[in-house]
Short mmCIF file of C-alpha atoms in Angstrom, two decimals:
data_model
loop_
_atom_site.label_atom_id
_atom_site.label_comp_id
_atom_site.label_asym_id
_atom_site.label_seq_id
_atom_site.Cartn_x
_atom_site.Cartn_y
_atom_site.Cartn_z
CA VAL A 218 73.81 87.86 129.03
CA THR A 219 75.32 89.60 126.11
CA TRP A 220 74.20 91.89 123.62
CA GLN A 221 76.26 93.14 120.58
CA GLU A 222 75.60 95.24 117.53
CA THR A 223 74.28 93.50 113.88
CA VAL A 224 73.14 94.35 110.91
CA ALA A 225 69.15 95.10 110.91
CA PRO A 226 66.96 92.23 109.15
CA GLY A 227 66.97 92.48 105.39
CA LEU A 228 69.36 95.40 104.51
CA THR A 229 72.70 94.10 101.81
CA TYR A 230 75.63 94.50 104.32
CA ILE A 231 78.31 93.54 100.92
CA ILE A 232 80.02 94.66 98.63
CA ASP A 233 80.09 93.47 94.98
CA PRO A 234 83.71 92.95 95.00
CA ALA A 235 83.19 93.14 91.08
CA THR A 236 81.61 96.64 90.33
CA MET A 237 84.67 98.22 92.11
CA PRO A 238 88.36 99.14 92.20
CA HIS A 239 90.94 95.90 91.66
CA ALA A 240 93.94 95.32 93.10
CA LEU A 241 96.87 94.94 90.89
CA ILE A 242 100.00 92.84 92.70
CA ARG A 243 103.68 92.02 92.22
CA GLU A 244 104.30 88.78 93.28
CA PRO A 245 108.20 87.90 94.57
CA ASP A 246 109.08 85.86 91.28
CA GLY A 247 108.55 89.66 89.90
CA ASN A 248 105.14 88.71 87.54
CA PHE A 249 101.67 90.55 88.62
CA THR A 250 97.79 90.00 89.25
CA PHE A 251 95.54 91.50 88.97
CA GLU A 252 92.20 90.30 91.36
CA ALA A 253 89.22 91.35 92.85
CA ILE A 254 89.67 93.04 96.01
CA GLU A 255 87.49 91.38 99.91
CA TRP A 256 85.64 94.25 100.31
CA THR A 257 84.46 94.55 104.66
CA ASN A 258 81.44 93.93 104.69
CA ARG A 259 78.86 96.25 107.16
CA VAL A 260 78.76 94.67 110.71
CA CYS A 261 76.04 97.23 112.25
CA GLY A 262 72.84 99.45 112.31
CA ASP A 263 70.91 100.30 109.78
CA GLU A 264 70.37 102.87 106.36
CA ASP A 265 70.00 106.00 108.89
CA THR A 266 73.04 104.62 111.40
CA ASN A 267 74.70 103.59 108.78
CA GLY A 268 74.31 103.80 105.07
CA PRO A 269 76.05 102.42 102.38
CA PRO A 270 79.21 104.51 101.14
CA SER A 271 77.96 107.52 98.97
CA PHE A 272 79.81 105.02 95.91
CA ILE A 273 77.40 102.48 95.87
CA GLY A 274 75.61 102.56 92.72
CA THR A 275 77.94 105.82 91.71
CA PRO A 276 81.14 105.13 88.87
CA ILE A 277 83.95 105.99 90.61
CA LEU A 278 86.08 108.68 89.08
CA ASP A 279 89.26 109.02 90.81
CA VAL A 280 90.98 106.96 93.69
CA GLY A 281 93.64 107.96 96.26
CA PHE A 282 95.05 108.02 99.39
CA TYR A 283 95.26 110.71 102.53
CA LYS A 284 95.84 110.49 105.53
CA ASN A 285 96.17 106.86 105.62
CA ARG A 286 92.87 106.12 104.37
CA LEU A 287 91.73 105.15 101.02
CA GLY A 288 89.70 107.79 99.42
CA PHE A 289 86.98 107.84 95.65
CA LEU A 290 85.61 110.57 94.47
CA ALA A 291 82.15 109.66 93.28
CA ASP A 292 79.62 112.77 91.94
CA GLU A 293 80.01 115.32 93.92
CA PHE A 294 80.86 113.23 97.06
CA PHE A 295 84.67 111.88 98.24
CA ILE A 296 84.86 108.97 100.06
CA PHE A 297 87.49 107.76 102.77
CA SER A 298 87.64 103.86 104.37
CA GLN A 299 88.48 103.57 107.82
CA THR A 300 91.95 104.76 108.92
CA THR A 301 94.48 101.89 108.71
CA GLU A 302 91.71 99.63 106.87
CA TYR A 303 91.30 100.20 103.43
CA PHE A 304 89.08 98.42 102.46
CA ASN A 305 86.65 98.94 105.03
CA PHE A 306 83.82 102.06 104.58
CA TRP A 307 81.29 100.95 106.70
CA ARG A 308 81.35 102.31 110.44
CA THR A 309 82.63 99.87 113.05
CA THR A 310 79.85 100.60 115.74
CA VAL A 311 76.62 102.96 115.49
CA THR A 312 76.83 103.38 119.67
CA GLN A 313 79.43 106.43 118.81
CA LEU A 314 81.06 107.99 116.11
CA LEU A 315 85.06 107.29 116.33
CA ASP A 316 87.45 109.45 114.74
CA THR A 317 88.92 106.00 112.43
CA ASP A 318 85.44 106.43 111.22
CA PRO A 319 85.05 105.92 107.27
CA ILE A 320 84.84 109.88 106.39
CA ASP A 321 81.51 110.71 103.41
CA SER A 322 80.55 113.73 102.60
CA ARG A 323 79.33 116.17 100.28
CA ALA A 324 81.75 119.43 98.58
CA VAL A 325 79.44 122.40 99.40
CA HIS A 326 78.84 124.64 96.97
CA THR A 327 76.47 126.94 95.75
CA LYS A 328 76.32 125.34 91.71
CA VAL A 329 77.06 121.34 90.97
CA SER A 330 80.50 120.32 91.33
CA VAL A 331 81.16 116.54 90.16
CA LEU A 332 84.30 115.58 91.44
CA LYS A 333 87.04 114.32 89.30
CA HIS A 334 90.74 114.55 90.84
CA MET A 335 92.29 114.25 93.93
CA VAL A 336 96.10 115.28 94.65
CA PRO A 337 98.11 115.49 97.82
CA PHE A 338 99.42 119.29 97.67
CA ASN A 339 101.87 119.84 100.45
CA THR A 340 99.89 118.60 103.63
CA ASP A 341 96.08 119.86 102.61
CA LEU A 342 94.34 117.52 99.80
CA ILE A 343 93.02 119.09 96.83
CA LEU A 344 89.85 118.52 95.06
CA PHE A 345 88.66 119.48 91.11
CA SER A 346 86.05 119.53 89.74
CA ASP A 347 85.43 121.09 86.07
CA GLN A 348 85.23 124.97 87.35
CA THR A 349 85.71 124.34 90.65
CA GLN A 350 89.02 123.66 93.56
CA PHE A 351 88.36 122.50 96.75
CA LYS A 352 90.89 121.87 99.65
CA ILE A 353 90.72 119.71 102.73
CA PRO A 354 93.37 121.57 104.84
CA GLY A 355 96.12 119.29 106.38
CA ASP A 356 96.26 120.97 109.63
CA VAL A 357 92.36 120.16 110.70
CA ALA A 358 92.06 116.96 111.59
CA PHE A 359 91.13 114.32 109.36
CA THR A 360 88.32 113.27 111.40
CA PRO A 361 84.24 112.73 111.13
CA LYS A 362 83.88 115.27 113.69
CA THR A 363 86.52 117.73 112.56
CA PHE A 364 87.19 117.17 109.18
CA ARG A 365 86.50 120.45 107.00
CA CYS A 366 86.26 120.93 102.73
CA ASP A 367 86.25 124.31 101.71
CA PRO A 368 86.03 126.05 98.17
CA ALA A 369 89.68 127.00 97.95
CA ALA A 370 89.49 128.88 93.64
CA GLU A 371 87.17 129.13 91.20
CA PHE A 372 88.95 128.67 87.88
CA GLU A 373 87.77 125.94 85.05
CA GLY A 374 90.15 123.66 83.65
CA ASN A 375 90.08 120.50 81.02
CA LEU A 376 90.03 117.65 83.71
CA THR A 377 90.19 114.55 80.77
CA THR A 378 94.30 114.82 82.07
CA LYS A 379 94.88 114.88 86.08
CA PRO A 380 96.14 117.75 87.72
CA VAL A 381 100.42 117.37 88.81
CA ASN A 382 102.32 118.46 91.93
CA ALA A 383 104.94 120.36 90.56
CA GLY A 384 106.16 120.82 93.56
CA LYS A 385 105.18 124.42 94.59
CA SER A 386 102.35 124.06 92.58
CA LEU A 387 99.87 122.37 91.22
CA TYR A 388 99.53 121.87 87.31
CA PHE A 389 96.28 121.38 85.14
CA VAL A 390 95.32 121.82 81.68
CA PHE A 391 92.29 124.22 80.92
CA ASN A 392 90.82 124.23 77.73
CA ARG A 393 90.65 128.08 74.69
CA GLU A 394 88.71 127.79 71.58
CA GLY A 395 91.15 124.75 69.79
CA PHE A 396 94.55 124.82 71.67
CA ALA A 397 94.64 124.01 74.99
CA GLY A 398 96.89 126.04 78.25
CA LEU A 399 99.10 124.62 81.46
CA LYS A 400 98.23 126.77 84.80
CA ASN A 401 100.02 126.53 87.82
CA LEU A 402 97.88 126.47 91.47
CA TYR A 403 99.15 127.64 94.17
CA GLN A 404 98.39 128.74 97.74
CA THR A 405 98.41 132.53 98.34
CA GLU A 406 100.62 134.50 100.82
CA SER A 407 97.78 136.68 102.30
CA ILE A 408 94.76 134.88 102.68
CA ALA A 409 94.84 131.59 104.21
CA ASN A 410 92.88 128.90 102.10
CA ILE A 411 92.49 130.60 98.66
CA MET A 412 94.33 129.46 96.33
CA ASP A 413 95.74 131.50 92.77
CA ALA A 414 96.23 130.70 89.65
CA GLU A 415 98.63 131.63 86.62
CA ASP A 416 98.16 130.84 83.22
CA LEU A 417 101.77 129.90 81.96
CA THR A 418 101.16 129.30 78.28
CA ALA A 419 99.78 132.79 78.31
CA HIS A 420 102.45 134.11 76.13
CA VAL A 421 101.52 131.02 73.72
CA PRO A 422 97.95 130.69 73.54
CA SER A 423 98.10 129.12 70.12
CA TYR A 424 100.66 126.48 70.94
CA ILE A 425 99.48 123.77 72.58
CA PRO A 426 96.85 121.81 70.53
CA ALA A 427 93.41 120.91 72.47
CA GLY A 428 93.04 116.88 73.38
CA VAL A 429 95.71 116.74 76.28
CA PHE A 430 95.01 113.38 77.77
CA ARG A 431 98.33 113.12 79.55
CA MET A 432 100.79 115.19 81.59
CA ALA A 433 104.06 113.95 83.53
CA ILE A 434 106.08 116.35 85.82
CA SER A 435 109.68 115.48 86.75
CA THR A 436 110.31 118.21 89.78
CA LEU A 437 114.32 117.06 89.92
CA GLU A 438 114.61 118.52 85.36
CA GLY A 439 111.42 120.96 86.08
CA VAL A 440 110.37 119.46 83.22
CA THR A 441 106.47 119.46 82.60
CA ALA A 442 105.47 116.90 79.53
CA LEU A 443 101.87 116.82 77.99
CA LEU A 444 100.78 114.49 75.37
CA THR A 445 97.64 115.49 73.08
CA ASP A 446 95.01 114.14 70.63
CA GLY A 447 95.47 117.29 68.59
CA ARG A 448 99.47 116.06 67.98
CA PRO A 449 99.92 112.16 68.61
CA SER A 450 103.18 112.84 67.45
CA SER A 451 104.78 115.10 69.51
CA ILE A 452 105.57 115.97 73.28
CA PHE A 453 105.37 119.34 74.68
CA VAL A 454 107.70 120.30 77.01
CA TYR A 455 107.41 123.38 79.96
CA LYS A 456 110.76 123.67 81.69
CA THR A 457 111.53 125.31 84.58
CA ALA A 458 114.10 127.54 86.50
CA PHE A 459 114.09 128.37 90.25
CA LYS A 460 116.97 130.76 92.06
CA PRO A 461 118.12 129.75 95.50
CA GLY A 462 116.02 130.67 97.87
CA ASP A 463 113.29 132.24 95.29
CA ASN A 464 110.31 131.11 96.70
CA THR A 465 108.25 132.33 93.44
#
């Protein structure tokens, strides 16, 4: 006599690949192919013990990798795959909760916080909503049993443009009347898991037209470039320079 887990009768157990992110694959001959991904099916449980991932029926707003997991942001939820199994978002057993199981949770806050972007920063992962920044700390094991996601700062941003990692800080765009500004988000030294931000454009509040849609950075050259619909023929550049041994 053998016993094997299976899916409860009558449940949907397949993720439709046509509605999911696709893969752009570089072939050996240098050409690229764009194709749907074969996602792992649900193999056990029911809607209570192994329910569908939270991105089902909700637009996926960002995609990223963290701690050897593929992650999606959808509404207020962050959803990460099984460890090393990037295309599996189901539990493989419901008899016990494994450290490698997928992580599916809401960014808990007193106000609605739709998550728009995720950006790795040092060993941490920073999640951005329109008014709040959340931190998943890298010094806590990233498992379904032990992960943490805490509000780290409360700064409004224009998340049409994805924030970028600038090495010692994260740069993100914000709006002011008719114009845009640039802030750097950084870890405070006095309070753990609390972050602060500095307005890098405070001296030129009416310089960058509103409508920033793209930001790119070179940490080697210390240059950040912004493109904006407000002046599509221009590139706005922010230049940084650090003294040796200067940590600010």
